[in-house]
Amino acid sequence: MDLAPKPTANKVNWSWTSALIGAASATAAAALISAKPKDPTFHLISIKLTSFKINLSNINADLTLTVHVSNPNITPIHYSSTTMSIFYDGSFLGEAHVKAGSQPPRSCRVLELPARLDGIELAHHAGKFFADVAKREMALDAKVEISGTAKMLWWEHRFKVHVECHVTVDPVVLDVIDQENESQLELFLAS
């Protein structure tokens, strides 16, 4: 009994149509993979004290937060104005204002956000604040939700980005020592 395979003379039919369909499928798959929405990134570059106001009823510190923002997606975005909440030791300390704007695809921008911190609220944490000043490390947290639209071809899709930041600063000279930023993109496909 002979178990060796017998040679066959099957001819493979090759066509340009099959090759073009395969190439088009591969291109479409690559386009879908690159079009998958990616989370934007946020990085606090600097904090600048612009004014310190003392009134009979309150104490406010006005700051400018310089933030580097990148849009890694292949579509331009348009976003509405919003407010970033700033926390110290778990308590609301102040807010920064994000103006409405837009950003081109795969681009980076530097935004300057005006912020105001409540000195009276900071006074409620005086013991911790003075300890932070002595060790020259102060931990702040910030949260913001940014809503907008991203246009791909002729379809506009709404999105929301939730950003949480944990920043360690030197409270004496306002240098950024360390930071952890997390952003999560939520895309709404239905209009």
Tab-separated table of C-alpha atoms in Angstrom:
chain	number	residue	atom	x	y	z
A	1	MET	CA	0.000	0.000	0.000
A	2	ASP	CA	1.500	3.320	-1.154
A	3	LEU	CA	0.681	6.319	1.156
A	4	ALA	CA	2.805	8.914	-0.613
A	5	PRO	CA	0.845	11.934	-1.914
A	6	LYS	CA	0.231	11.920	-5.606
A	7	PRO	CA	1.252	15.023	-7.574
A	8	THR	CA	-1.671	17.067	-8.861
A	9	ALA	CA	-1.779	19.486	-11.701
A	10	ASN	CA	-4.197	22.021	-10.140
A	11	LYS	CA	-3.676	25.455	-11.601
A	12	VAL	CA	-4.332	28.470	-9.339
A	13	ASN	CA	-6.510	31.079	-10.989
A	14	TRP	CA	-5.183	34.570	-10.227
A	15	SER	CA	-7.077	37.715	-11.165
A	16	TRP	CA	-6.588	41.441	-10.883
A	17	THR	CA	-10.101	41.793	-9.467
A	18	SER	CA	-9.256	39.563	-6.481
A	19	ALA	CA	-5.996	41.454	-5.923
A	20	LEU	CA	-7.770	44.840	-5.984
A	21	ILE	CA	-10.490	43.646	-3.605
A	22	GLY	CA	-7.804	42.355	-1.207
A	23	ALA	CA	-5.842	45.620	-1.384
A	24	ALA	CA	-9.013	47.682	-0.837
A	25	SER	CA	-9.958	45.536	2.171
A	26	ALA	CA	-6.499	45.950	3.702
A	27	THR	CA	-6.615	49.723	3.130
A	28	ALA	CA	-10.086	49.970	4.704
A	29	ALA	CA	-8.946	47.939	7.726
A	30	ALA	CA	-5.882	50.173	8.171
A	31	ALA	CA	-8.076	53.298	7.896
A	32	LEU	CA	-10.466	51.970	10.543
A	33	ILE	CA	-7.604	51.155	12.907
A	34	SER	CA	-6.033	54.615	12.523
A	35	ALA	CA	-9.455	56.306	12.818
A	36	LYS	CA	-10.163	54.664	16.196
A	37	PRO	CA	-10.604	57.577	18.631
A	38	LYS	CA	-7.659	58.143	20.973
A	39	ASP	CA	-7.635	59.967	24.302
A	40	PRO	CA	-6.171	63.483	24.148
A	41	THR	CA	-3.292	64.339	26.476
A	42	PHE	CA	-2.953	67.243	28.891
A	43	HIS	CA	0.239	68.448	30.567
A	44	LEU	CA	0.519	71.395	32.973
A	45	ILE	CA	3.580	73.403	31.947
A	46	SER	CA	3.540	76.262	34.442
A	47	ILE	CA	1.593	78.225	37.044
A	48	LYS	CA	1.946	81.997	37.240
A	49	LEU	CA	0.539	84.192	40.010
A	50	THR	CA	-1.100	87.175	38.316
A	51	SER	CA	-2.640	88.922	41.353
A	52	PHE	CA	-3.322	88.514	45.032
A	53	LYS	CA	-6.423	90.345	46.300
A	54	ILE	CA	-7.278	90.903	49.960
A	55	ASN	CA	-10.701	92.348	50.805
A	56	LEU	CA	-12.541	92.480	54.116
A	57	SER	CA	-14.564	89.380	53.259
A	58	ASN	CA	-12.214	87.309	51.123
A	59	ILE	CA	-8.715	86.594	49.879
A	60	ASN	CA	-8.234	85.519	46.263
A	61	ALA	CA	-5.214	84.485	44.273
A	62	ASP	CA	-5.498	84.837	40.507
A	63	LEU	CA	-3.306	82.515	38.468
A	64	THR	CA	-2.607	81.615	34.862
A	65	LEU	CA	-2.251	77.893	34.205
A	66	THR	CA	-0.299	77.097	31.034
A	67	VAL	CA	-1.426	73.712	29.682
A	68	HIS	CA	-0.094	71.706	26.710
A	69	VAL	CA	-2.940	69.834	24.951
A	70	SER	CA	-2.568	67.323	22.130
A	71	ASN	CA	-5.231	65.959	19.793
A	72	PRO	CA	-3.861	62.622	18.485
A	73	ASN	CA	-6.934	61.956	16.328
A	74	ILE	CA	-7.293	62.254	12.554
A	75	THR	CA	-10.239	64.654	12.850
A	76	PRO	CA	-10.404	68.288	13.935
A	77	ILE	CA	-12.325	68.981	17.136
A	78	HIS	CA	-14.475	71.858	18.351
A	79	TYR	CA	-15.160	72.178	22.078
A	80	SER	CA	-17.369	74.363	24.255
A	81	SER	CA	-16.278	76.456	27.214
A	82	THR	CA	-16.127	74.766	30.590
A	83	THR	CA	-14.767	75.144	34.102
A	84	MET	CA	-12.010	73.089	35.715
A	85	SER	CA	-12.447	72.475	39.453
A	86	ILE	CA	-9.296	72.635	41.611
A	87	PHE	CA	-9.070	70.807	44.951
A	88	TYR	CA	-6.652	70.925	47.879
A	89	ASP	CA	-6.729	68.302	50.619
A	90	GLY	CA	-10.105	67.085	49.286
A	91	SER	CA	-11.778	70.515	49.443
A	92	PHE	CA	-12.809	72.757	46.552
A	93	LEU	CA	-10.166	75.491	46.331
A	94	GLY	CA	-10.971	77.280	43.083
A	95	GLU	CA	-11.528	77.005	39.379
A	96	ALA	CA	-9.942	77.643	36.000
A	97	HIS	CA	-11.870	78.667	32.903
A	98	VAL	CA	-11.448	76.887	29.567
A	99	LYS	CA	-12.658	79.014	26.649
A	100	ALA	CA	-14.479	77.445	23.709
A	101	GLY	CA	-12.206	76.655	20.810
A	102	SER	CA	-11.034	74.166	18.236
A	103	GLN	CA	-7.969	72.121	17.449
A	104	PRO	CA	-6.740	70.686	14.137
A	105	PRO	CA	-6.168	66.941	13.706
A	106	ARG	CA	-2.957	65.443	15.104
A	107	SER	CA	-1.844	68.696	16.653
A	108	CYS	CA	-0.633	70.268	19.882
A	109	ARG	CA	-1.684	73.543	21.460
A	110	VAL	CA	-0.686	75.557	24.473
A	111	LEU	CA	-3.644	77.027	26.372
A	112	GLU	CA	-3.467	79.704	29.052
A	113	LEU	CA	-6.284	79.208	31.543
A	114	PRO	CA	-7.211	81.980	33.977
A	115	ALA	CA	-7.770	80.544	37.462
A	116	ARG	CA	-8.879	81.875	40.828
A	117	LEU	CA	-8.132	80.232	44.172
A	118	ASP	CA	-10.076	80.989	47.363
A	119	GLY	CA	-7.683	82.079	50.112
A	120	ILE	CA	-10.347	81.691	52.808
A	121	GLU	CA	-10.749	77.994	51.893
A	122	LEU	CA	-6.968	77.620	51.932
A	123	ALA	CA	-6.958	79.176	55.434
A	124	HIS	CA	-9.206	76.320	56.618
A	125	HIS	CA	-6.261	74.032	55.809
A	126	ALA	CA	-3.604	76.349	57.303
A	127	GLY	CA	-1.794	73.623	59.258
A	128	LYS	CA	-1.401	71.384	56.210
A	129	PHE	CA	-0.618	74.356	53.943
A	130	PHE	CA	2.238	75.601	56.188
A	131	ALA	CA	3.594	72.042	56.437
A	132	ASP	CA	3.482	71.849	52.614
A	133	VAL	CA	5.271	75.219	52.338
A	134	ALA	CA	7.950	73.987	54.758
A	135	LYS	CA	8.599	70.837	52.691
A	136	ARG	CA	8.005	72.817	49.437
A	137	GLU	CA	5.540	70.260	48.045
A	138	MET	CA	1.822	70.875	47.720
A	139	ALA	CA	-0.563	68.360	46.115
A	140	LEU	CA	-3.479	69.692	44.089
A	141	ASP	CA	-6.161	67.805	42.186
A	142	ALA	CA	-8.186	69.062	39.237
A	143	LYS	CA	-11.168	67.706	37.327
A	144	VAL	CA	-12.810	68.910	34.139
A	145	GLU	CA	-15.254	67.608	31.554
A	146	ILE	CA	-14.872	68.983	28.039
A	147	SER	CA	-17.680	68.510	25.499
A	148	GLY	CA	-17.567	69.118	21.789
A	149	THR	CA	-17.844	67.720	18.294
A	150	ALA	CA	-15.477	65.931	15.949
A	151	LYS	CA	-16.226	66.008	12.231
A	152	MET	CA	-15.277	63.070	10.041
A	153	LEU	CA	-16.148	63.490	6.373
A	154	TRP	CA	-19.673	64.948	6.552
A	155	TRP	CA	-20.686	63.408	9.892
A	156	GLU	CA	-20.347	65.286	13.157
A	157	HIS	CA	-20.000	63.201	16.301
A	158	ARG	CA	-20.408	64.552	19.812
A	159	PHE	CA	-17.746	63.671	22.386
A	160	LYS	CA	-16.966	64.215	26.023
A	161	VAL	CA	-13.493	64.061	27.592
A	162	HIS	CA	-13.192	63.576	31.346
A	163	VAL	CA	-9.806	64.741	32.676
A	164	GLU	CA	-8.394	64.167	36.152
A	165	CYS	CA	-5.062	65.635	37.207
A	166	HIS	CA	-2.933	65.200	40.294
A	167	VAL	CA	-0.219	67.857	40.414
A	168	THR	CA	2.555	68.415	42.936
A	169	VAL	CA	3.814	72.004	42.992
A	170	ASP	CA	6.337	73.996	44.978
A	171	PRO	CA	4.019	76.463	46.801
A	172	VAL	CA	6.829	78.997	47.244
A	173	VAL	CA	7.863	79.512	43.602
A	174	LEU	CA	4.866	77.708	41.943
A	175	ASP	CA	7.054	75.263	39.991
A	176	VAL	CA	5.406	72.059	38.797
A	177	ILE	CA	7.316	69.195	40.469
A	178	ASP	CA	5.312	66.172	39.303
A	179	GLN	CA	1.970	65.336	37.730
A	180	GLU	CA	-0.281	62.479	36.743
A	181	ASN	CA	-2.932	63.215	34.137
A	182	GLU	CA	-5.674	60.867	33.044
A	183	SER	CA	-8.119	61.532	30.253
A	184	GLN	CA	-10.970	59.385	29.062
A	185	LEU	CA	-12.745	60.019	25.766
A	186	GLU	CA	-16.404	59.132	25.312
A	187	LEU	CA	-17.706	59.288	21.751
A	188	PHE	CA	-21.435	59.477	20.993
A	189	LEU	CA	-22.086	57.891	17.599
A	190	ALA	CA	-25.814	58.677	17.451
A	191	SER	CA	-26.696	62.319	16.837
